Coordinates of C-alpha atoms and ligand atoms in Angstrom, one line a residue:
M2 CA 15.6 -14.6 15.8
N3 CA 14.9 -14.7 12.1
Y4 CA 12.8 -16.5 9.5
V5 CA 14.2 -19.8 8.2
L6 CA 13.4 -19.2 4.6
D7 CA 15.2 -15.8 4.7
R8 CA 18.2 -17.6 6.2
I9 CA 18.3 -20.1 3.4
Y10 CA 17.8 -17.4 0.8
A11 CA 20.7 -15.4 2.3
D12 CA 22.9 -18.4 2.2
V13 CA 22.2 -19.2 -1.4
E14 CA 22.6 -15.5 -2.3
S15 CA 25.9 -15.3 -0.7
L16 CA 27.2 -18.4 -2.4
A17 CA 26.2 -17.0 -5.8
A18 CA 27.5 -13.6 -4.9
T19 CA 31.0 -15.0 -4.1
E20 CA 31.0 -17.1 -7.3
F21 CA 29.7 -14.4 -9.6
G22 CA 31.5 -11.5 -7.9
Q23 CA 28.5 -9.3 -7.7
P24 CA 26.6 -8.2 -4.6
N25 CA 23.0 -9.0 -5.5
P26 CA 22.8 -12.0 -7.8
E27 CA 19.4 -13.3 -8.9
V28 CA 17.9 -16.1 -6.8
R29 CA 14.5 -17.3 -7.9
R30 CA 11.6 -19.2 -6.7
P31 CA 11.3 -22.2 -9.0
P32 CA 7.9 -23.0 -10.5
K33 CA 5.3 -24.5 -8.2
E34 CA 5.6 -28.1 -9.3
S35 CA 9.3 -28.1 -8.5
E36 CA 10.5 -29.7 -5.3
A37 CA 13.4 -27.2 -5.2
I38 CA 13.2 -24.3 -2.8
Y39 CA 15.3 -21.8 -4.8
A40 CA 17.0 -21.7 -8.1
V41 CA 20.1 -19.8 -9.2
P42 CA 20.1 -18.9 -12.9
C43 CA 23.6 -19.0 -14.4
F44 CA 22.9 -17.5 -17.8
Q45 CA 24.1 -13.9 -17.1
Y46 CA 27.3 -15.0 -15.6
A47 CA 27.9 -17.6 -18.3
K48 CA 27.5 -14.9 -20.9
E49 CA 30.1 -12.7 -19.2
K50 CA 32.5 -15.6 -18.9
N51 CA 31.8 -16.7 -22.4
T52 CA 30.9 -20.3 -21.4
N53 CA 28.0 -22.6 -21.6
P54 CA 25.4 -22.0 -18.8
I55 CA 24.5 -25.7 -18.6
K56 CA 28.1 -26.6 -18.0
L57 CA 28.5 -23.8 -15.6
A58 CA 25.5 -25.0 -13.6
D59 CA 26.9 -28.5 -13.6
G60 CA 30.2 -27.4 -12.3
L61 CA 28.7 -25.1 -9.7
S62 CA 26.4 -27.7 -8.3
A63 CA 29.3 -30.1 -7.8
K64 CA 31.4 -27.5 -6.2
W65 CA 28.7 -26.3 -3.8
N66 CA 27.7 -29.8 -2.9
Q67 CA 31.3 -30.5 -1.8
G68 CA 31.3 -27.4 0.3
L69 CA 28.1 -28.3 2.2
Q70 CA 28.4 -28.6 5.9
A71 CA 26.7 -31.3 7.9
G72 CA 24.6 -28.8 9.9
S73 CA 23.3 -26.9 6.8
L74 CA 19.6 -26.8 6.1
I75 CA 20.5 -27.2 2.4
E76 CA 20.5 -30.9 1.4
R77 CA 22.0 -30.6 -2.0
F78 CA 22.4 -28.6 -5.2
E79 CA 21.3 -30.0 -8.6
P80 CA 21.9 -28.6 -12.0
A81 CA 18.9 -28.2 -14.3
R82 CA 19.3 -26.6 -17.8
G83 CA 21.4 -23.7 -16.7
Y84 CA 20.0 -23.3 -13.2
V85 CA 21.3 -24.6 -10.0
N86 CA 18.4 -25.9 -8.0
V87 CA 18.5 -25.8 -4.2
F88 CA 17.0 -28.6 -2.2
V89 CA 16.5 -28.5 1.5
K90 CA 16.2 -31.0 4.3
K91 CA 12.4 -31.1 4.3
K92 CA 11.7 -32.3 7.8
T93 CA 14.2 -29.9 9.3
L94 CA 12.8 -27.0 7.4
L95 CA 9.2 -27.9 8.5
A96 CA 10.4 -28.0 12.1
R97 CA 12.0 -24.6 11.7
I98 CA 8.9 -23.1 10.3
L99 CA 6.8 -24.5 13.2
K100 CA 9.4 -23.1 15.6
N101 CA 9.2 -19.7 13.8
L102 CA 5.4 -19.8 14.0
R103 CA 5.6 -20.6 17.7
D104 CA 8.3 -18.2 18.7
F105 CA 7.0 -15.1 16.8
G106 CA 3.4 -15.7 17.9
E107 CA 1.2 -12.7 16.9
D108 CA 4.3 -11.0 15.6
Y109 CA 4.9 -13.7 13.0
G110 CA 5.7 -11.9 9.7
N111 CA 7.1 -8.8 11.3
Y112 CA 10.7 -7.7 10.8
P113 CA 13.0 -5.9 13.1
E114 CA 13.1 -2.2 13.0
I115 CA 15.1 -0.5 10.2
N116 CA 16.2 3.0 11.0
K117 CA 14.8 4.5 7.8
T118 CA 11.7 6.5 7.3
I119 CA 9.3 6.2 4.4
V120 CA 6.8 9.1 4.0
V121 CA 3.5 8.1 2.4
D122 CA 1.3 10.8 0.8
Y123 CA -2.1 9.3 0.4
C124 CA -5.8 10.2 0.1
S125 CA -4.9 13.9 -0.3
P126 CA -8.2 15.4 -1.5
N127 CA -9.0 19.0 -2.3
I128 CA -11.0 20.9 0.3
A129 CA -14.5 21.8 -0.6
K130 CA -14.8 18.9 -3.1
P131 CA -16.1 15.4 -2.5
L132 CA -13.7 12.6 -2.2
S133 CA -13.5 10.9 -5.5
V134 CA -13.1 7.2 -6.2
G135 CA -9.5 8.0 -7.1
H136 CA -9.1 9.2 -3.5
L137 CA -10.6 6.0 -2.4
R138 CA -8.0 4.0 -4.2
S139 CA -5.2 6.2 -3.0
T140 CA -6.5 5.8 0.6
I141 CA -6.8 2.0 0.4
I142 CA -3.4 1.5 -1.4
G143 CA -1.6 4.0 0.7
Q144 CA -2.9 2.5 4.0
A145 CA -2.0 -1.0 2.9
L146 CA 1.5 0.1 2.0
I147 CA 1.9 1.9 5.3
N148 CA 0.9 -1.3 7.2
I149 CA 3.1 -3.5 5.0
L150 CA 6.2 -1.2 5.2
R151 CA 5.8 -1.0 9.0
A152 CA 5.7 -4.8 9.2
R153 CA 8.8 -4.8 7.1
G154 CA 10.5 -2.7 9.8
Y155 CA 10.5 0.8 8.3
R156 CA 9.4 3.8 10.2
V157 CA 6.5 5.1 8.2
V158 CA 4.8 8.4 8.3
G159 CA 1.4 8.8 6.6
I160 CA 0.5 12.3 5.3
N161 CA -2.9 13.5 4.0
F162 CA -1.9 16.5 1.9
L163 CA -5.0 18.6 1.5
G164 CA -5.5 21.0 -1.4
D165 CA -6.7 24.2 0.3
W166 CA -5.2 27.0 -1.8
G167 CA -5.9 28.6 -5.2
T168 CA -8.4 30.8 -7.0
Q169 CA -11.2 28.4 -6.5
F170 CA -11.3 29.5 -2.9
G171 CA -12.0 33.0 -4.1
K172 CA -15.0 31.7 -5.9
L173 CA -16.2 29.8 -2.8
L174 CA -15.7 32.8 -0.6
Y175 CA -17.7 35.0 -3.0
A176 CA -20.4 32.3 -3.4
F177 CA -20.8 31.8 0.3
E178 CA -21.3 35.5 0.9
Q179 CA -24.0 35.5 -1.8
W180 CA -25.9 32.2 -1.3
G181 CA -24.3 30.5 1.7
N182 CA -26.3 28.8 4.4
E183 CA -24.7 28.4 7.8
K184 CA -26.8 25.4 8.8
K185 CA -25.9 23.5 5.7
L186 CA -22.2 24.3 6.0
A187 CA -22.3 22.8 9.5
E188 CA -24.3 19.7 8.6
E189 CA -23.3 18.8 5.1
P190 CA -20.2 20.9 4.4
I191 CA -19.0 19.1 1.3
Q192 CA -22.3 18.9 -0.5
H193 CA -23.0 22.5 0.3
L194 CA -19.6 23.8 -0.9
L195 CA -20.0 21.8 -4.0
E196 CA -23.5 23.3 -4.6
L197 CA -22.0 26.8 -4.2
Y198 CA -19.2 26.0 -6.6
V199 CA -21.6 24.8 -9.2
R200 CA -23.9 27.7 -8.7
F201 CA -21.0 30.1 -9.0
H202 CA -20.0 28.6 -12.4
K203 CA -23.5 28.8 -13.7
K204 CA -23.8 32.5 -12.8
A205 CA -20.3 33.3 -14.0
K206 CA -21.2 32.0 -17.4
I207 CA -23.9 34.6 -17.7
N208 CA -22.0 37.3 -15.9
P209 CA -18.2 36.9 -16.3
A210 CA -17.6 39.8 -14.0
L211 CA -18.1 37.4 -11.1
E212 CA -14.7 35.9 -11.9
D213 CA -13.2 39.3 -11.0
D214 CA -15.1 39.3 -7.8
A215 CA -13.8 35.9 -7.0
R216 CA -10.2 36.9 -7.8
A217 CA -10.6 39.9 -5.6
A218 CA -11.8 37.7 -2.8
F219 CA -8.9 35.3 -3.1
K220 CA -6.5 38.3 -3.1
R221 CA -8.0 39.4 0.2
L222 CA -7.6 35.9 1.5
Q223 CA -3.9 35.9 0.4
Q224 CA -3.4 39.3 2.1
G225 CA -4.8 37.9 5.3
G226 CA -8.2 39.5 5.2
E227 CA -9.8 38.6 8.6
K228 CA -13.3 37.8 7.3
E229 CA -12.0 35.7 4.4
R230 CA -9.6 33.8 6.5
A231 CA -12.2 33.0 9.1
L232 CA -14.6 31.7 6.5
W233 CA -11.9 29.7 4.7
Q234 CA -10.8 28.2 8.0
R235 CA -14.3 26.9 8.4
F236 CA -14.4 25.5 4.9
R237 CA -11.2 23.6 5.8
G238 CA -12.2 22.5 9.2
S239 CA -15.6 21.1 8.2
S240 CA -14.3 19.5 5.1
L241 CA -11.5 17.8 6.9
E242 CA -13.9 16.5 9.6
A243 CA -16.1 15.0 6.9
F244 CA -13.1 13.4 5.1
E245 CA -11.8 11.9 8.4
K246 CA -15.2 10.4 9.1
T247 CA -15.4 8.8 5.8
V248 CA -11.9 7.3 5.8
A249 CA -12.4 6.1 9.4
R250 CA -14.9 3.6 7.9
L251 CA -11.9 2.1 6.0
G252 CA -10.0 1.9 9.3
V253 CA -7.8 4.8 8.2
K254 CA -6.5 7.6 10.5
F255 CA -3.9 9.9 9.1
D256 CA -0.7 10.5 11.1
H257 CA -0.6 14.1 9.7
N258 CA -3.0 16.4 7.9
W259 CA -0.9 18.9 6.0
F260 CA -2.4 21.8 4.2
E261 CA -1.0 22.9 0.9
S262 CA -1.4 26.6 2.0
E263 CA 1.0 26.1 4.8
F264 CA 3.8 25.8 2.3
E265 CA 3.1 29.1 0.5
E266 CA 5.8 31.1 2.1
R267 CA 8.4 28.4 1.8
A268 CA 7.4 27.9 -1.8
R269 CA 8.1 31.6 -2.5
E270 CA 11.5 31.5 -1.0
L271 CA 12.2 28.3 -2.9
V272 CA 11.6 29.9 -6.2
D273 CA 14.3 32.4 -5.5
E274 CA 16.7 29.7 -4.3
L275 CA 16.1 27.7 -7.5
L276 CA 16.7 30.8 -9.6
A277 CA 19.9 31.6 -7.7
K278 CA 21.2 28.0 -8.2
G279 CA 20.4 28.1 -11.9
I280 CA 17.8 25.3 -11.6
A281 CA 15.0 27.5 -12.6
E282 CA 14.9 30.3 -15.2
E283 CA 12.7 33.1 -16.4
S284 CA 10.5 32.6 -19.4
E285 CA 8.0 35.3 -20.5
G286 CA 7.7 36.7 -17.1
A287 CA 7.1 33.3 -15.4
I288 CA 9.7 31.2 -13.6
I289 CA 10.0 27.6 -15.0
I290 CA 12.2 24.6 -14.5
R291 CA 13.3 23.2 -17.9
F292 CA 14.2 19.6 -18.1
K293 CA 17.1 18.4 -20.1
P294 CA 16.1 15.5 -22.4
L295 CA 18.8 13.2 -21.1
W296 CA 19.5 12.5 -17.5
P297 CA 22.6 10.9 -16.0
A298 CA 22.7 7.2 -15.8
E299 CA 22.5 7.2 -12.0
S300 CA 18.8 7.9 -12.3
P301 CA 16.9 4.7 -11.5
E302 CA 13.8 5.8 -13.4
P303 CA 14.7 7.8 -16.5
P304 CA 11.6 9.8 -17.3
P305 CA 10.3 10.7 -20.7
A306 CA 11.1 14.0 -22.3
Q307 CA 8.7 16.5 -20.8
P308 CA 7.5 20.1 -20.8
P309 CA 8.9 22.5 -18.4
L310 CA 7.4 23.0 -14.9
V311 CA 6.0 26.4 -14.1
I312 CA 6.8 27.3 -10.5
R313 CA 5.9 31.0 -10.5
K314 CA 3.3 32.8 -12.6
S315 CA 4.1 36.1 -14.2
D316 CA 1.9 37.8 -11.6
G317 CA 4.4 36.6 -8.9
T318 CA 2.2 33.9 -7.3
T319 CA 3.4 30.3 -6.7
L320 CA 1.6 27.2 -7.9
Y321 CA 0.6 23.8 -6.8
P322 CA 4.0 22.2 -7.9
T323 CA 5.9 24.9 -6.1
R324 CA 4.1 24.1 -2.9
D325 CA 4.5 20.4 -3.5
L326 CA 8.3 20.8 -3.8
A327 CA 8.4 22.9 -0.7
S328 CA 6.5 20.3 1.2
A329 CA 8.7 17.5 -0.1
L330 CA 11.8 19.4 1.3
E331 CA 10.0 19.7 4.6
R332 CA 9.3 16.0 4.6
I333 CA 13.0 15.2 4.0
E334 CA 14.1 17.6 6.7
R335 CA 11.5 16.7 9.3
F336 CA 11.4 12.9 9.2
Q337 CA 15.1 12.1 8.9
P338 CA 16.5 9.8 7.9
V339 CA 14.1 9.6 4.9
H340 CA 14.6 6.7 2.6
R341 CA 11.7 7.4 0.2
L342 CA 8.8 9.8 -0.3
L343 CA 5.9 7.8 -1.7
Y344 CA 2.9 9.4 -3.5
A345 CA -0.1 7.3 -4.0
V346 CA -1.8 9.2 -6.7
A347 CA -3.9 8.2 -9.8
S348 CA -1.8 7.4 -13.0
E349 CA -3.3 10.4 -14.7
Q350 CA -0.7 12.4 -12.9
T351 CA 2.3 10.5 -14.2
L352 CA 3.6 13.4 -16.2
Y353 CA 3.4 15.7 -13.2
F354 CA 5.1 13.3 -10.9
S355 CA 7.9 12.7 -13.3
Q356 CA 8.4 16.4 -13.4
L357 CA 8.5 16.5 -9.6
W358 CA 10.9 13.5 -9.6
N359 CA 13.3 15.4 -11.9
A360 CA 13.0 18.7 -10.1
L361 CA 13.8 17.0 -6.8
E362 CA 16.7 15.1 -8.4
E363 CA 18.2 18.3 -9.7
M364 CA 17.7 19.9 -6.3
R365 CA 19.4 17.0 -4.6
K366 CA 22.4 17.3 -6.9
R367 CA 22.7 21.0 -6.1
G368 CA 22.8 20.4 -2.3
F369 CA 19.2 21.1 -1.3
F370 CA 19.2 17.9 0.8
K371 CA 22.5 18.5 2.4
H372 CA 21.2 18.2 5.9
A373 CA 19.3 15.0 5.1
K374 CA 20.8 11.8 6.6
I375 CA 20.1 9.8 3.5
N376 CA 21.0 11.4 0.3
Q377 CA 20.3 9.0 -2.5
P378 CA 19.1 9.5 -6.1
G379 CA 15.4 9.0 -6.8
I380 CA 14.0 9.8 -3.4
L381 CA 10.5 10.4 -4.8
K382 CA 8.6 7.2 -5.6
Y383 CA 5.4 7.6 -7.5
I384 CA 2.8 5.0 -6.7
P385 CA 0.3 5.3 -9.6
F386 CA -2.9 3.3 -9.9
G387 CA -5.6 2.9 -12.6
M388 CA -9.1 4.2 -12.8
V389 CA -12.3 2.8 -11.2
S390 CA -15.4 2.4 -13.2
L391 CA -18.9 1.2 -12.3
P392 CA -20.3 -1.3 -14.7
T393 CA -22.1 1.6 -16.4
G394 CA -19.0 3.6 -17.2
K395 CA -16.4 5.9 -15.8
I396 CA -17.0 7.6 -12.5
S397 CA -16.2 11.2 -12.7
T398 CA -17.3 14.5 -11.1
R399 CA -16.6 16.3 -14.3
E400 CA -19.3 14.3 -16.1
G401 CA -21.6 15.3 -13.4
R402 CA -22.1 11.8 -11.9
I403 CA -20.8 12.2 -8.5
V404 CA -20.3 9.1 -6.4
Y405 CA -20.2 9.9 -2.8
L406 CA -17.8 7.5 -1.1
D407 CA -20.1 7.1 1.9
E408 CA -22.9 6.0 -0.4
L409 CA -20.6 3.5 -2.0
L410 CA -19.6 2.1 1.3
D411 CA -23.2 2.1 2.5
E412 CA -24.1 0.0 -0.5
A413 CA -21.4 -2.5 0.2
E414 CA -22.6 -2.9 3.7
R415 CA -26.2 -3.2 2.7
R416 CA -25.4 -5.9 0.1
A417 CA -23.2 -7.8 2.7
Q418 CA -26.1 -7.7 5.2
E419 CA -28.3 -9.4 2.7
I420 CA -25.8 -12.1 1.9
I421 CA -25.1 -12.8 5.5
K422 CA -28.8 -12.9 6.3
E423 CA -29.2 -15.6 3.7
K424 CA -26.1 -17.6 4.8
N425 CA -26.6 -17.3 8.5
P426 CA -30.3 -16.6 9.2
D427 CA -29.9 -17.1 13.0
M428 CA -27.4 -14.4 13.5
P429 CA -28.9 -11.6 15.7
K430 CA -29.4 -8.3 14.0
D431 CA -26.8 -6.3 15.8
A432 CA -24.1 -8.9 15.3
R433 CA -25.1 -9.0 11.6
A434 CA -24.6 -5.3 11.2
Q435 CA -21.1 -5.6 12.6
V436 CA -20.2 -8.5 10.4
A437 CA -21.7 -6.8 7.4
R438 CA -19.5 -3.8 8.0
K439 CA -16.4 -5.9 8.1
V440 CA -17.4 -8.0 5.1
G441 CA -18.8 -5.2 3.0
I442 CA -15.9 -2.7 3.5
G443 CA -13.4 -5.6 3.3
A444 CA -14.8 -6.6 -0.1
V445 CA -14.3 -3.0 -1.4
I446 CA -10.8 -2.9 -0.1
Y447 CA -9.9 -6.4 -1.4
A448 CA -11.4 -5.8 -4.8
D449 CA -8.9 -3.0 -5.1
L450 CA -5.8 -4.7 -3.6
S451 CA -6.2 -8.1 -5.2
Q452 CA -5.0 -6.9 -8.5
D453 CA -1.9 -5.1 -9.8
R454 CA -2.6 -1.5 -8.8
I455 CA -1.8 0.0 -12.2
K456 CA -4.8 -1.8 -13.8
D457 CA -8.3 -0.2 -14.0
I458 CA -10.9 -1.6 -11.7
V459 CA -14.5 -2.4 -12.7
F460 CA -16.8 -2.6 -9.7
D461 CA -18.5 -5.9 -9.8
W462 CA -20.6 -6.3 -6.6
S463 CA -21.4 -9.9 -7.0
K464 CA -17.8 -11.0 -7.6
M465 CA -16.6 -8.7 -4.8
L466 CA -18.9 -10.2 -2.3
A467 CA -18.8 -13.8 -3.4
F468 CA -17.9 -16.4 -0.8
E469 CA -16.0 -18.4 -3.4
G470 CA -13.2 -17.1 -5.6
N471 CA -10.6 -14.4 -5.0
S472 CA -12.6 -12.1 -2.7
A473 CA -12.5 -10.7 0.9
P474 CA -15.4 -12.9 2.1
Y475 CA -13.6 -16.0 0.9
L476 CA -10.5 -15.2 2.9
Q477 CA -12.4 -14.0 5.9
Y478 CA -14.5 -17.1 5.8
A479 CA -11.4 -19.2 5.7
A480 CA -10.1 -17.5 8.9
V481 CA -13.5 -17.9 10.6
R482 CA -13.4 -21.6 9.7
C483 CA -10.0 -22.0 11.4
A484 CA -11.5 -20.3 14.5
R485 CA -14.5 -22.7 14.5
I486 CA -12.3 -25.7 14.4
L487 CA -10.2 -24.5 17.3
A488 CA -13.3 -23.7 19.2
K489 CA -14.3 -27.3 18.9
A490 CA -11.0 -28.6 20.2
S491 CA -10.9 -30.0 23.7
P492 CA -9.6 -27.7 26.5
E493 CA -6.5 -29.9 27.0
D494 CA -5.7 -29.6 23.3
R495 CA -6.2 -25.9 23.4
K496 CA -3.9 -25.6 26.3
R497 CA -1.2 -27.6 24.6
L498 CA -1.6 -25.4 21.5
E499 CA -1.1 -22.3 23.6
E500 CA 2.0 -23.6 25.3
P501 CA 3.8 -25.8 22.8
K502 CA 7.0 -27.3 24.2
D503 CA 10.2 -27.7 22.3
A504 CA 9.7 -31.5 22.4
D505 CA 6.3 -31.1 20.7
I506 CA 7.9 -29.8 17.5
P507 CA 9.7 -33.0 16.3
R508 CA 6.7 -35.0 17.3
M509 CA 4.4 -32.8 15.2
V510 CA 6.8 -32.8 12.3
A511 CA 6.8 -36.6 12.3
E512 CA 3.0 -36.4 11.8
I513 CA 3.0 -33.9 8.9
E514 CA 3.0 -36.4 6.1
E515 CA 0.2 -35.7 3.7
P516 CA 1.1 -33.5 0.7
E517 CA -1.7 -31.1 1.7
S518 CA -0.3 -30.7 5.2
I519 CA 3.2 -30.2 3.9
E520 CA 2.0 -27.7 1.3
L521 CA 0.1 -25.7 4.0
L522 CA 3.0 -25.5 6.4
M523 CA 5.5 -24.6 3.6
H524 CA 3.1 -21.8 2.5
L525 CA 2.8 -20.6 6.1
G526 CA 6.6 -20.4 6.1
R527 CA 6.5 -18.0 3.2
F528 CA 4.4 -15.4 4.9
P529 CA 7.3 -13.1 6.0
Q530 CA 8.7 -13.3 2.5
A531 CA 5.3 -12.3 1.0
I532 CA 5.4 -9.2 3.2
A533 CA 9.0 -8.4 2.2
E534 CA 8.1 -8.8 -1.4
A535 CA 5.0 -6.6 -1.2
A536 CA 7.2 -4.0 0.6
E537 CA 10.0 -4.1 -1.8
R538 CA 7.8 -3.8 -4.9
Y539 CA 5.2 -1.5 -3.2
A540 CA 2.7 -4.1 -4.3
P541 CA 0.0 -5.0 -1.8
H542 CA -1.3 -7.3 -4.4
A543 CA 1.7 -9.6 -3.9
L544 CA 0.4 -10.1 -0.3
A545 CA -3.2 -10.5 -1.4
S546 CA -2.3 -13.3 -3.8
Y547 CA -0.2 -15.0 -1.1
L548 CA -3.3 -15.0 1.1
Y549 CA -5.5 -16.3 -1.6
D550 CA -3.1 -19.2 -2.2
L551 CA -3.0 -19.8 1.6
A552 CA -6.8 -20.0 1.8
A553 CA -6.8 -22.4 -1.2
A554 CA -4.1 -24.6 0.5
L555 CA -6.2 -24.6 3.7
S556 CA -9.2 -25.7 1.7
R557 CA -7.3 -28.6 0.1
F558 CA -5.9 -29.6 3.5
Y559 CA -9.3 -29.4 5.1
T560 CA -10.9 -31.6 2.5
E561 CA -8.2 -34.3 2.6
V562 CA -7.0 -34.4 6.2
P563 CA -9.1 -35.0 9.3
V564 CA -8.2 -32.6 12.1
L565 CA -10.3 -33.2 15.2
K566 CA -10.8 -36.8 14.2
A567 CA -7.1 -37.5 13.7
Q568 CA -6.0 -41.0 14.7
T569 CA -3.3 -40.1 17.2
D570 CA -2.8 -37.4 19.8
A571 CA 0.3 -36.1 18.0
A572 CA -1.4 -36.0 14.6
R573 CA -4.3 -34.0 16.1
L574 CA -2.0 -31.6 17.8
A575 CA 0.0 -31.1 14.6
R576 CA -3.1 -30.5 12.5
L577 CA -4.6 -28.1 15.1
T578 CA -1.3 -26.3 15.0
L579 CA -1.6 -25.8 11.3
V580 CA -5.2 -24.6 11.6
E581 CA -4.3 -22.2 14.3
A582 CA -1.3 -20.8 12.4
T583 CA -3.3 -20.5 9.2
G584 CA -6.1 -18.6 11.0
R585 CA -3.5 -16.3 12.5
V586 CA -1.7 -15.6 9.3
L587 CA -4.9 -15.0 7.4
R588 CA -6.1 -12.5 10.0
R589 CA -2.8 -10.8 10.2
G590 CA -2.4 -10.6 6.4
L591 CA -5.9 -9.2 5.9
A592 CA -5.2 -6.7 8.7
L593 CA -2.1 -5.5 6.8
L594 CA -4.3 -4.9 3.8
G595 CA -6.7 -2.9 6.0
I596 CA -9.3 -5.6 6.3
E597 CA -10.9 -6.8 9.5
T598 CA -11.9 -10.4 10.1
P599 CA -15.2 -11.1 11.8
E600 CA -15.5 -13.6 14.6
E601 CA -18.3 -15.3 12.9
M602 CA -20.0 -15.0 9.5
Ligands
LIG726 N1 -5.1 17.0 -4.3 C1 -4.7 16.2 -5.4 C2 -6.0 15.6 -6.1 O1 -7.0 15.6 -5.4 C3 -3.8 15.1 -5.1 C4 -2.6 15.5 -4.3 C5 -1.5 14.4 -4.3 N2 -0.5 14.7 -3.4 C6 0.5 15.6 -3.7 N3 1.4 15.8 -2.8 N4 0.6 16.2 -4.9 O2 -5.9 15.3 -7.2

């Protein structure tokens, strides 16, 4: 069983591949106004062959038309200024889409399993610090990618990589000894640890000797001091619990929580191995990896020239990058066969991740991945994203304006409550709170995912929560509307919808005549491809914009085409089928983005 548009695409691709003699020729979606389903650009090949692309497209169209078999879904090829446009048998295509929608049911959009693992590093906050808005974006984008890649068939492992190591823990240990409060640590761990951290820095400014005390405390922790370890364990435990509670509000549950400190030992060994293989070298007592300015052409993402990466300080201790490298190796070994390691981290860390990318690439070439089942260049895939700002400016803990994510999410829910109260005054209070949760949180998630992730986000509550325009409530409302229409259908109609027979399909297709109905069904047919595209480009936003277009197509359909009042039985069934499928795809698509759809709103 497969998706009809994927079939057509594959057929066109293989025709072009044979003709051009290359495995992955370009096949495009023509502009919206075109009736063609795909277009094959001939410019590249014409250039290679030193001929005119227009002539080439003419010749190819004629040749491919001749080769067409009677049973093919493709109706004809037509040249258009250097492109070969592909036209399909519309009614047959519509019937196949209906059949796909019926046969796949709730699984519509999912692909069969691919035996390749993608490991996604996301959220990944530092212990004893509040989650930042950057971590919010990482969590939202990471979770959406996890869902989308799973739907695409990959095996996906999500890892929350917690920063729990470094001299700052010496400061906290010291500060807690001095000013700590057991009760506060239990109740509000993050706030309390942050307070202690700030207090330490204030005091250390006046009395720099405190820094030595902190260093000594961290040393004791490193050496396994019982008291220090116990306290540090509690910092970790209570912080993690708080993080998990917050992200649960976004529907997120990590497959794994990995602590940076767990890679300390492996990191130390790794430094020696890197030295032995000549990847790392000594420099003023420290150990560094120096990057050559030019990298072999096999690298898919040539990075800019960059400073060396320090992996061991002159005092013999490892650093964050060393532990990151050790943890990357562990991911490759443990989750075989690993196709990619994704890191959803703010674009501020571009330089760091290009260093990691290079270091891993050099390691791969020197046999570090030799036991890995997949051994391809560029295993690390950095997923950067832009900054978030409130209308009043940048959100940053450094500037002292801390935004607690829980407060931000509370605010979203509170605003959603008010809007729903206004739109639907009769809804009981309990139900309203539930709906407000889905709408408010959904609005935050969608505001993030509806644009290219690399762009900065400006929080605009009213745009985010608007029922019109490109927002979560608009899409959720479209899905709710579908459910409302279905609820009004007669029991007989609903029964027929649930168990459509093969013979119903041609009858329904005959009734799908209006441009709005055709457009809606065609768009429904593209859902699997939207998922595939979002997966391939690691771009949840491709799926978001698909859903927005779907909601818009529904709204045009709904304005122009009567559903429950359709003239004939067959027409009513066809239109109800469209409504049911649209509701299903909207709900499923939103769920892939991490957004729940309320029953009512
Ligand atoms: N802990 C880092 C931060 O809060 C992000 C870690 C990202 N993941 C990684 N494996 N380096 O900025």
